[in-house]
Amino acid sequence: MYKKSILSASILIALSQGAYAEDTSTFNEVVVSATRTNQTMDTVAASVAVVSEKDLEENMAKDLNDVFEYTPGVTVNGTQRQGVQSINIRGMEGKRVKILVDGASQPGVFDGGPYSFINSSAVTVDPDMLKSVEIVKGAASSLHGSDAIGGVVAFETKDPSDFLKDGKDFGGQAKLSYSSEDNSFSEHVALAKQFDNVEALVAYTRRDGSELQNFAKAPYDDYSVTDQDYYKNDLLVKLQSQLNDDHRLEFLGEVIYNQTDSDIASSSYKNFNAEDTTKQNRLGLKHIWFADLAISDTITSQLTWISKEENGVTNRFKEASAGHPPWVPANGDNQQKKDYEYTEDKIEFETQLDKEIQNHYLVYGLSYKHSDISNTNREFNSDPSTPDKVYVYTPDAKEQSFGLFLQDEIALLNDKLILTPGVRYDYFSTDPSDTSDESFKKFSDSAFTGRLGATYKVSQPGTVFAQVSQGFRAPSFDELYYTYDNPGHGYTNRPNPDLESEKSLSYELGYRHNTAASATEFALYYSDFTDFIDQTSTSNGGLTEYTFININEATVKGVELSNSLDWHAIASLPQGVTTRVAAAYTEGEDGNGNPLNSVNPWNAVAAVNYDSPNALWGTSLKVNYTAKKSDSDINSDGNNGGTKDQVALPSATVVDLTAYYKPMKDLTVRAGVMNLTNEEYYLWNDVRGETELSRDITQAERNYNISVKYEF
């Protein structure tokens, strides 16, 4: 077996110094999240997608929707008011997908209920801060714990040595961008400096923009955003030091502050506007010990603290008229202010040991997380007959989890066959505080999850891969304890602290064919979920009662295909002509045979690219096709996870054209025409839950992007 401990150590340093592959026509990208080891994609027994910094630049990504736009099987969910909230992988979303930034898990998604008075996103990092994104498709609980039952998305931010190349002790970049999609401007600057054995990085991104320029026209539907202004700030600081041959120390600090001001359409209120702010602070410390001990060759320990605060302020004014509270003030006009706040303070510690013993490569370790979660919702009214209120959607809660994991990578048959068994134990608990109106019982659960993966080289360019993996997800605090009564509007929410943890068993089989001129991957997958958590509604005394329950079963299955070709090597076309095609088809249903509405319709992406041999200019034409989601693929049972009279989704074909030019060595100018044919189209995640298609939730009209980046 090749000396993987030495290879992993060298790759680990290289990754921390920003070395990553940019060749999109092969499987040479180094991935970590799928196996917790440093492997090239062609040796991983799982479906993994990588979005490199080169991809982000070429796609002119300015938000998470752009980051995953050309990754079939991966989409984002969000609202007009608060933006992107979560990531969907093969129909699994929200807290079923684990989000990592620089190896640390992020605060969870929080859905504050109808009308979007308060929501919290799982991801706040800016695309200009990123150098790579890894997407592990399918259950990864045996390595990453509870939230990874649907997959993992791992974001890696830039490091000092990404800019300190060719022996330089100072470097950086400056970038200016504009997009007519939302009339946004962004400014990004990164400065790196080496001081003896310490490398430092300071990076900052600012974005200012407005509402999406889509096909919406007045009059607008209720709760649609009619006007919006936002600004986003992301400041990242890193200090990294190779103390000696055996020890490496890395520190990071990040401050994110975003604010969005929105005017919202309403037929009930004369004025309706919102102010939403996100504040997130992150501190991290990582120590890498190249120990060369009997129990470990390398020990990597990481401590991360994150504090996140979401504040949603809603102001709305209602004139006095005939009626009765709470909709119409009885005595006079009412200026109402809803001040909702969600906070999460998280601390996480993880240590991982790597050891190579003959043809075995062992990875084992432990992780611990503790989160303090609070949701405070206040309402203030100017009308004396409408009292001020404090709403308790969820009690304050403490979440804790502890995990132990072990994986063995076994090389057999002269490294042609690699088996990767793994097992993990997780303990999870949620301890809620009592409120003035109700007491809640503590939740706790534990589980063992296992995985067996295999890759086999059937020929020099061809590899078969397969895996069987178990998944586990403990219910989140809001699924357990969300409670809110609104009899005036005819509904109520009931907590369910007796929820069981979700479990899954997944199978995947695939084939990769990799040469200097082409790269092809084909994968089939099937997942069985038991005790799947879903929200249901029942009629109770004239009220619609919502609660989360465990449904008996759910299944998700599908197929994915990708291919990249270098046409100069294949057919003697001009050097620099390449193509890429990728497609994903997923279907899912619950135990009653109803379709899972979280599953997106199948989609495919095709791209034709040209890069001049001297790398001075290039262009790319991308076509993104999304199929129709018809009634037969939709759950319209409003009492069992669906939406009564759910509208179908029409198919759409979107064309994007981009180009770049380098007038000098370190200066790159990019421009793009997005939605070239001005297609009026929708995303399923926006249409889901709607009974009719509204232009208010269409995607952007034809729009233009331009950016200028200078590297030094």
Tab-separated table of C-alpha atoms in Angstrom, residues 297-702:
chain	number	residue	atom	x	y	z
A	297	ASP	CA	0.756	9.227	12.868
A	298	THR	CA	-1.229	12.478	12.910
A	299	ILE	CA	-3.545	14.013	15.526
A	300	THR	CA	-5.759	16.896	14.423
A	301	SER	CA	-7.743	18.794	17.063
A	302	GLN	CA	-10.106	21.667	16.426
A	303	LEU	CA	-12.046	23.960	18.765
A	304	THR	CA	-14.710	26.286	17.340
A	305	TRP	CA	-17.028	28.847	18.926
A	306	ILE	CA	-19.885	30.421	16.973
A	307	SER	CA	-22.401	32.996	18.141
A	308	LYS	CA	-25.308	33.771	15.838
A	309	GLU	CA	-28.138	36.262	16.233
A	310	GLU	CA	-31.055	36.714	13.850
A	311	ASN	CA	-33.355	39.669	14.401
A	312	GLY	CA	-36.531	40.159	12.389
A	313	VAL	CA	-38.440	43.398	12.903
A	314	THR	CA	-41.806	43.731	11.164
A	315	ASN	CA	-43.633	47.072	11.124
A	316	ARG	CA	-47.203	47.278	9.867
A	317	PHE	CA	-49.944	49.891	10.120
A	318	LYS	CA	-53.689	49.279	10.110
A	319	GLU	CA	-56.312	51.992	9.939
A	320	ALA	CA	-59.341	51.826	12.207
A	321	SER	CA	-62.499	50.473	10.619
A	322	ALA	CA	-65.437	48.255	11.456
A	323	GLY	CA	-64.419	44.871	12.789
A	324	HIS	CA	-62.973	43.315	15.879
A	325	PRO	CA	-59.517	42.500	17.232
A	326	PRO	CA	-57.029	41.112	16.475
A	327	TRP	CA	-57.290	42.059	12.773
A	328	VAL	CA	-58.841	45.545	13.107
A	329	PRO	CA	-58.349	47.849	16.114
A	330	ALA	CA	-61.651	48.644	17.793
A	331	ASN	CA	-60.689	52.095	19.047
A	332	GLY	CA	-58.281	53.566	16.559
A	333	ASP	CA	-55.362	53.192	14.195
A	334	ASN	CA	-52.687	50.703	15.165
A	335	GLN	CA	-48.966	50.814	14.439
A	336	GLN	CA	-47.690	47.329	15.179
A	337	LYS	CA	-44.092	46.249	15.633
A	338	LYS	CA	-43.076	42.601	15.788
A	339	ASP	CA	-39.569	42.191	17.179
A	340	TYR	CA	-38.493	38.568	16.823
A	341	GLU	CA	-35.065	37.274	17.792
A	342	TYR	CA	-33.351	33.910	17.421
A	343	THR	CA	-29.916	33.251	18.915
A	344	GLU	CA	-27.632	30.247	18.994
A	345	ASP	CA	-24.301	30.003	20.786
A	346	LYS	CA	-22.359	26.898	19.811
A	347	ILE	CA	-19.086	25.421	20.963
A	348	GLU	CA	-17.596	22.375	19.266
A	349	PHE	CA	-14.516	20.281	19.874
A	350	GLU	CA	-13.255	17.503	17.647
A	351	THR	CA	-10.113	15.448	17.542
A	352	GLN	CA	-9.124	12.921	14.881
A	353	LEU	CA	-6.275	10.418	14.875
A	354	ASP	CA	-4.851	8.876	11.696
A	355	LYS	CA	-2.713	5.738	11.710
A	356	GLU	CA	-1.312	3.589	8.905
A	357	ILE	CA	-0.543	-0.053	9.732
A	358	GLN	CA	0.590	-2.094	6.727
A	359	ASN	CA	-2.402	-2.182	4.357
A	360	HIS	CA	-4.764	-0.519	6.857
A	361	TYR	CA	-5.362	3.183	7.237
A	362	LEU	CA	-7.235	3.884	10.471
A	363	VAL	CA	-9.156	7.051	11.255
A	364	TYR	CA	-10.760	7.422	14.667
A	365	GLY	CA	-11.698	10.152	17.079
A	366	LEU	CA	-14.393	11.958	18.995
A	367	SER	CA	-16.539	15.064	18.765
A	368	TYR	CA	-18.554	17.136	21.229
A	369	LYS	CA	-21.026	19.953	20.599
A	370	HIS	CA	-23.031	22.173	22.916
A	371	SER	CA	-25.569	24.767	21.768
A	372	ASP	CA	-27.616	27.306	23.723
A	373	ILE	CA	-30.691	28.269	21.702
A	374	SER	CA	-33.163	31.048	22.388
A	375	ASN	CA	-36.177	32.422	20.516
A	376	THR	CA	-37.835	35.586	21.853
A	377	ASN	CA	-40.778	37.140	20.025
A	378	ARG	CA	-42.333	40.434	21.119
A	379	GLU	CA	-45.232	42.420	19.691
A	380	PHE	CA	-45.871	46.103	20.395
A	381	ASN	CA	-49.102	47.927	19.488
A	382	SER	CA	-49.932	51.639	19.569
A	383	ASP	CA	-53.677	51.001	19.910
A	384	PRO	CA	-54.665	50.728	23.605
A	385	SER	CA	-57.222	47.997	22.904
A	386	THR	CA	-54.592	45.752	21.320
A	387	PRO	CA	-52.279	44.636	24.139
A	388	ASP	CA	-48.569	44.066	23.708
A	389	LYS	CA	-47.647	40.390	23.639
A	390	VAL	CA	-44.759	37.994	24.031
A	391	TYR	CA	-45.015	34.916	21.816
A	392	VAL	CA	-43.261	31.697	22.775
A	393	TYR	CA	-42.764	29.617	19.639
A	394	THR	CA	-40.134	27.411	21.226
A	395	PRO	CA	-38.680	27.305	24.740
A	396	ASP	CA	-35.045	28.107	25.337
A	397	ALA	CA	-33.087	24.900	24.920
A	398	LYS	CA	-29.671	23.347	25.336
A	399	GLU	CA	-28.561	20.825	22.729
A	400	GLN	CA	-25.640	18.484	23.347
A	401	SER	CA	-24.132	15.738	21.270
A	402	PHE	CA	-21.190	13.420	21.724
A	403	GLY	CA	-19.756	11.104	19.096
A	404	LEU	CA	-17.089	8.424	18.708
A	405	PHE	CA	-16.068	7.250	15.247
A	406	LEU	CA	-13.773	4.631	13.725
A	407	GLN	CA	-12.978	3.868	10.098
A	408	ASP	CA	-10.528	1.453	8.506
A	409	GLU	CA	-9.415	1.790	4.900
A	410	ILE	CA	-8.105	-1.590	3.746
A	411	ALA	CA	-6.114	-1.975	0.527
A	412	LEU	CA	-6.242	-5.426	-1.083
A	413	LEU	CA	-5.190	-7.069	-4.360
A	414	ASN	CA	-2.264	-4.696	-4.919
A	415	ASP	CA	-4.469	-1.683	-4.170
A	416	LYS	CA	-7.028	-2.620	-6.835
A	417	LEU	CA	-9.666	-3.262	-4.155
A	418	ILE	CA	-10.165	-0.840	-1.288
A	419	LEU	CA	-12.678	-1.678	1.449
A	420	THR	CA	-13.733	1.017	3.913
A	421	PRO	CA	-15.762	-0.166	6.917
A	422	GLY	CA	-16.713	2.423	9.503
A	423	VAL	CA	-18.821	2.770	12.633
A	424	ARG	CA	-19.923	5.661	14.834
A	425	TYR	CA	-21.701	6.059	18.157
A	426	ASP	CA	-23.718	9.215	18.836
A	427	TYR	CA	-25.483	10.482	21.930
A	428	PHE	CA	-27.809	13.453	21.524
A	429	SER	CA	-29.919	15.395	24.031
A	430	THR	CA	-32.162	18.459	24.041
A	431	ASP	CA	-33.002	20.031	27.396
A	432	PRO	CA	-35.776	22.675	27.146
A	433	SER	CA	-36.515	25.343	29.715
A	434	ASP	CA	-39.989	25.639	31.161
A	435	THR	CA	-42.081	28.625	30.128
A	436	SER	CA	-44.700	30.462	32.164
A	437	ASP	CA	-47.428	28.454	30.418
A	438	GLU	CA	-45.956	25.024	29.865
A	439	SER	CA	-43.373	22.494	30.978
A	440	PHE	CA	-41.480	20.362	28.474
A	441	LYS	CA	-39.709	17.088	28.974
A	442	LYS	CA	-36.115	16.450	28.017
A	443	PHE	CA	-35.288	14.469	24.891
A	444	SER	CA	-32.315	12.142	24.554
A	445	ASP	CA	-31.329	9.328	22.233
A	446	SER	CA	-28.297	7.421	21.027
A	447	ALA	CA	-27.452	5.311	18.018
A	448	PHE	CA	-24.758	3.255	16.335
A	449	THR	CA	-24.393	3.827	12.593
A	450	GLY	CA	-22.200	1.900	10.200
A	451	ARG	CA	-20.909	2.115	6.676
A	452	LEU	CA	-19.164	-0.222	4.274
A	453	GLY	CA	-17.678	1.253	1.122
A	454	ALA	CA	-15.658	-0.348	-1.653
A	455	THR	CA	-13.836	0.680	-4.815
A	456	TYR	CA	-12.463	-1.782	-7.355
A	457	LYS	CA	-10.316	-0.954	-10.367
A	458	VAL	CA	-11.734	-3.096	-13.148
A	459	SER	CA	-9.238	-1.563	-15.608
A	460	GLN	CA	-6.659	1.194	-15.602
A	461	PRO	CA	-9.187	3.976	-16.363
A	462	GLY	CA	-12.278	2.284	-14.855
A	463	THR	CA	-13.384	1.978	-11.214
A	464	VAL	CA	-16.545	0.505	-9.719
A	465	PHE	CA	-17.644	1.933	-6.374
A	466	ALA	CA	-20.354	0.878	-3.953
A	467	GLN	CA	-21.444	1.598	-0.419
A	468	VAL	CA	-24.028	0.636	2.174
A	469	SER	CA	-24.510	3.241	4.888
A	470	GLN	CA	-26.770	3.850	7.852
A	471	GLY	CA	-28.098	7.256	8.815
A	472	PHE	CA	-29.391	8.749	12.043
A	473	ARG	CA	-30.969	12.095	12.881
A	474	ALA	CA	-32.249	13.198	16.247
A	475	PRO	CA	-35.257	15.544	16.054
A	476	SER	CA	-34.398	19.228	16.297
A	477	PHE	CA	-35.586	21.395	19.171
A	478	ASP	CA	-38.215	23.145	17.033
A	479	GLU	CA	-39.621	19.828	15.778
A	480	LEU	CA	-39.898	18.683	19.388
A	481	TYR	CA	-41.224	21.824	21.034
A	482	TYR	CA	-42.646	24.254	18.450
A	483	THR	CA	-45.895	25.594	19.888
A	484	TYR	CA	-48.069	28.504	18.860
A	485	ASP	CA	-51.812	29.107	19.081
A	486	ASN	CA	-53.518	31.444	16.627
A	487	PRO	CA	-57.259	30.722	16.917
A	488	GLY	CA	-58.087	34.009	15.219
A	489	HIS	CA	-56.534	32.637	12.038
A	490	GLY	CA	-57.893	29.134	12.609
A	491	TYR	CA	-54.735	27.161	13.363
A	492	THR	CA	-52.591	25.956	16.223
A	493	ASN	CA	-49.211	24.222	16.551
A	494	ARG	CA	-48.635	21.446	19.058
A	495	PRO	CA	-45.253	20.214	20.352
A	496	ASN	CA	-44.338	16.536	20.239
A	497	PRO	CA	-41.499	15.683	22.648
A	498	ASP	CA	-42.139	11.973	22.034
A	499	LEU	CA	-40.692	12.033	18.525
A	500	GLU	CA	-38.351	9.196	17.600
A	501	SER	CA	-35.045	9.748	15.832
A	502	GLU	CA	-34.978	9.205	12.090
A	503	LYS	CA	-33.034	6.249	10.722
A	504	SER	CA	-31.995	5.353	7.208
A	505	LEU	CA	-30.325	2.608	5.233
A	506	SER	CA	-28.801	3.667	1.917
A	507	TYR	CA	-27.287	1.786	-1.002
A	508	GLU	CA	-25.207	3.207	-3.823
A	509	LEU	CA	-23.531	1.656	-6.850
A	510	GLY	CA	-21.516	3.534	-9.426
A	511	TYR	CA	-18.826	3.502	-12.081
A	512	ARG	CA	-16.081	6.021	-12.930
A	513	HIS	CA	-14.026	6.130	-16.116
A	514	ASN	CA	-11.149	8.573	-16.028
A	515	THR	CA	-8.575	9.342	-18.747
A	516	ALA	CA	-6.528	12.375	-19.720
A	517	ALA	CA	-9.271	13.332	-22.190
A	518	SER	CA	-12.481	12.396	-20.397
A	519	ALA	CA	-14.094	11.778	-17.047
A	520	THR	CA	-17.389	9.947	-16.646
A	521	GLU	CA	-19.356	8.962	-13.556
A	522	PHE	CA	-22.617	7.044	-13.258
A	523	ALA	CA	-24.367	6.286	-9.954
A	524	LEU	CA	-27.562	4.582	-8.769
A	525	TYR	CA	-28.828	5.122	-5.230
A	526	TYR	CA	-31.654	3.965	-2.992
A	527	SER	CA	-32.442	5.071	0.578
A	528	ASP	CA	-34.994	3.735	3.060
A	529	PHE	CA	-35.991	6.043	5.914
A	530	THR	CA	-37.864	4.889	9.000
A	531	ASP	CA	-39.494	7.141	11.602
A	532	PHE	CA	-39.209	9.929	9.028
A	533	ILE	CA	-40.240	13.220	10.656
A	534	ASP	CA	-42.850	15.263	8.830
A	535	GLN	CA	-45.451	17.868	9.730
A	536	THR	CA	-49.109	16.853	9.554
A	537	SER	CA	-52.379	18.663	10.152
A	538	THR	CA	-55.713	17.530	11.578
A	539	SER	CA	-59.035	19.280	12.175
A	540	ASN	CA	-59.848	19.719	15.850
A	541	GLY	CA	-62.923	21.694	16.925
A	542	GLY	CA	-62.765	24.081	13.993
A	543	LEU	CA	-59.002	24.596	14.334
A	544	THR	CA	-56.353	23.149	12.044
A	545	GLU	CA	-53.818	21.538	14.366
A	546	TYR	CA	-50.249	21.169	13.111
A	547	THR	CA	-47.662	18.907	14.686
A	548	PHE	CA	-44.534	16.948	13.758
A	549	ILE	CA	-44.903	13.173	13.772
A	550	ASN	CA	-42.944	10.105	12.721
A	551	ILE	CA	-44.331	8.580	9.557
A	552	ASN	CA	-43.706	4.885	9.076
A	553	GLU	CA	-41.396	5.020	6.116
A	554	ALA	CA	-40.031	7.070	3.252
A	555	THR	CA	-37.910	6.075	0.286
A	556	VAL	CA	-35.688	8.084	-2.038
A	557	LYS	CA	-34.060	6.661	-5.149
A	558	GLY	CA	-32.465	7.981	-8.281
A	559	VAL	CA	-29.676	8.085	-10.794
A	560	GLU	CA	-26.923	10.607	-11.598
A	561	LEU	CA	-24.612	10.945	-14.585
A	562	SER	CA	-21.749	13.288	-15.404
A	563	ASN	CA	-19.247	13.520	-18.243
A	564	SER	CA	-16.419	15.895	-19.156
A	565	LEU	CA	-14.548	15.818	-22.472
A	566	ASP	CA	-11.419	17.475	-23.845
A	567	TRP	CA	-12.220	17.690	-27.561
A	568	HIS	CA	-8.677	18.580	-28.585
A	569	ALA	CA	-7.472	15.218	-27.272
A	570	ILE	CA	-10.438	13.286	-28.668
A	571	ALA	CA	-11.124	14.807	-32.088
A	572	SER	CA	-8.256	17.222	-32.751
A	573	LEU	CA	-10.487	20.239	-32.266
A	574	PRO	CA	-8.739	23.475	-31.249
A	575	GLN	CA	-6.915	23.214	-27.972
A	576	GLY	CA	-9.069	24.491	-25.115
A	577	VAL	CA	-12.462	23.212	-26.321
A	578	THR	CA	-14.140	21.191	-23.562
A	579	THR	CA	-17.672	20.111	-22.722
A	580	ARG	CA	-19.417	18.980	-19.579
A	581	VAL	CA	-22.783	17.290	-19.087
A	582	ALA	CA	-24.391	16.354	-15.778
A	583	ALA	CA	-27.879	15.133	-14.908
A	584	ALA	CA	-29.738	13.995	-11.798
A	585	TYR	CA	-33.061	12.219	-11.409
A	586	THR	CA	-34.604	11.591	-7.974
A	587	GLU	CA	-37.972	10.322	-6.837
A	588	GLY	CA	-39.279	9.765	-3.336
A	589	GLU	CA	-42.423	8.737	-1.519
A	590	ASP	CA	-43.695	8.245	2.011
A	591	GLY	CA	-45.059	5.035	3.499
A	592	ASN	CA	-48.525	5.787	2.118
A	593	GLY	CA	-47.245	6.064	-1.428
A	594	ASN	CA	-47.472	9.864	-1.516
A	595	PRO	CA	-44.637	11.663	-3.336
A	596	LEU	CA	-42.141	13.572	-1.183
A	597	ASN	CA	-42.570	17.218	-2.109
A	598	SER	CA	-39.013	17.990	-1.012
A	599	VAL	CA	-37.730	16.085	-4.071
A	600	ASN	CA	-36.911	18.346	-7.008
A	601	PRO	CA	-37.754	17.445	-10.621
A	602	TRP	CA	-34.929	15.974	-12.654
A	603	ASN	CA	-32.518	18.425	-14.197
A	604	ALA	CA	-29.499	18.478	-16.468
A	605	VAL	CA	-26.687	20.916	-17.186
A	606	ALA	CA	-24.622	21.076	-20.377
A	607	ALA	CA	-21.679	23.399	-20.987
A	608	VAL	CA	-19.427	24.156	-23.947
A	609	ASN	CA	-16.211	25.918	-22.942
A	610	TYR	CA	-13.238	27.418	-24.699
A	611	ASP	CA	-10.004	28.558	-23.055
A	612	SER	CA	-7.296	29.953	-25.306
A	613	PRO	CA	-3.957	28.080	-25.195
A	614	ASN	CA	-2.232	31.166	-23.791
A	615	ALA	CA	-4.995	31.478	-21.137
A	616	LEU	CA	-5.631	35.116	-22.093
A	617	TRP	CA	-9.309	34.690	-22.832
A	618	GLY	CA	-12.122	32.181	-22.805
A	619	THR	CA	-15.862	31.748	-22.966
A	620	SER	CA	-18.534	29.342	-21.757
A	621	LEU	CA	-22.099	28.611	-22.840
A	622	LYS	CA	-24.183	26.760	-20.241
A	623	VAL	CA	-27.678	25.322	-20.620
A	624	ASN	CA	-29.606	24.365	-17.483
A	625	TYR	CA	-32.757	22.288	-18.039
A	626	THR	CA	-35.322	21.544	-15.308
A	627	ALA	CA	-38.120	19.106	-16.087
A	628	LYS	CA	-41.801	19.590	-15.375
A	629	LYS	CA	-43.089	18.449	-11.991
A	630	SER	CA	-46.565	17.178	-12.752
A	631	ASP	CA	-49.493	16.314	-10.488
A	632	SER	CA	-48.466	12.654	-10.338
A	633	ASP	CA	-45.142	13.699	-8.745
A	634	ILE	CA	-46.769	15.958	-6.140
A	635	ASN	CA	-48.313	15.213	-2.754
A	636	SER	CA	-51.549	17.226	-2.568
A	637	ASP	CA	-52.752	15.634	0.681
A	638	GLY	CA	-52.837	18.633	3.004
A	639	ASN	CA	-53.220	16.405	6.069
A	640	ASN	CA	-50.117	14.334	5.367
A	641	GLY	CA	-47.192	16.552	4.474
A	642	GLY	CA	-48.582	17.922	1.217
A	643	THR	CA	-50.393	21.033	0.023
A	644	LYS	CA	-54.004	20.838	-1.077
A	645	ASP	CA	-54.328	21.974	-4.706
A	646	GLN	CA	-50.542	22.261	-5.020
A	647	VAL	CA	-49.706	23.824	-8.377
A	648	ALA	CA	-47.515	21.927	-10.832
A	649	LEU	CA	-44.138	23.233	-12.028
A	650	PRO	CA	-43.573	23.866	-15.748
A	651	SER	CA	-40.287	22.851	-17.328
A	652	ALA	CA	-37.638	25.468	-18.053
A	653	THR	CA	-34.461	25.860	-20.104
A	654	VAL	CA	-32.081	28.597	-18.993
A	655	VAL	CA	-29.032	29.657	-21.011
A	656	ASP	CA	-26.054	31.554	-19.570
A	657	LEU	CA	-23.140	32.978	-21.554
A	658	THR	CA	-19.923	34.098	-19.848
A	659	ALA	CA	-16.477	35.191	-21.000
A	660	TYR	CA	-13.195	36.385	-19.534
A	661	TYR	CA	-10.201	38.352	-20.778
A	662	LYS	CA	-6.782	39.017	-19.237
A	663	PRO	CA	-5.371	42.296	-20.575
A	664	MET	CA	-2.343	41.744	-18.341
A	665	LYS	CA	-0.966	38.853	-16.328
A	666	ASP	CA	-2.671	39.510	-12.987
A	667	LEU	CA	-5.831	41.261	-14.176
A	668	THR	CA	-8.984	39.330	-15.149
A	669	VAL	CA	-12.157	40.879	-16.538
A	670	ARG	CA	-15.275	38.702	-16.647
A	671	ALA	CA	-18.710	39.375	-18.090
A	672	GLY	CA	-21.856	37.325	-18.397
A	673	VAL	CA	-25.352	37.402	-19.802
A	674	MET	CA	-27.554	35.264	-17.574
A	675	ASN	CA	-30.893	33.888	-18.745
A	676	LEU	CA	-29.887	34.822	-22.262
A	677	THR	CA	-33.281	33.961	-23.801
A	678	ASN	CA	-35.220	35.828	-21.078
A	679	GLU	CA	-37.045	32.678	-19.988
A	680	GLU	CA	-39.814	33.181	-17.423
A	681	TYR	CA	-39.293	30.310	-15.017
A	682	TYR	CA	-39.698	29.110	-11.444
A	683	LEU	CA	-37.778	26.972	-8.992
A	684	TRP	CA	-39.643	24.089	-7.396
A	685	ASN	CA	-38.475	25.078	-3.916
A	686	ASP	CA	-40.230	28.448	-4.405
A	687	VAL	CA	-43.401	26.957	-5.901
A	688	ARG	CA	-43.684	24.224	-3.270
A	689	GLY	CA	-46.608	24.997	-0.972
A	690	GLU	CA	-48.303	27.317	-3.502
A	691	THR	CA	-51.694	26.726	-5.127
A	692	GLU	CA	-51.018	28.853	-8.199
A	693	LEU	CA	-48.074	30.176	-10.168
A	694	SER	CA	-47.389	33.791	-9.326
A	695	ARG	CA	-44.984	36.034	-11.196
A	696	ASP	CA	-43.934	37.346	-7.797
A	697	ILE	CA	-41.821	34.213	-7.271
A	698	THR	CA	-40.315	33.921	-10.744
A	699	GLN	CA	-36.562	33.942	-11.187
A	700	ALA	CA	-34.612	36.837	-12.661
A	701	GLU	CA	-35.164	38.217	-16.133
A	702	ARG	CA	-32.237	38.451	-18.535
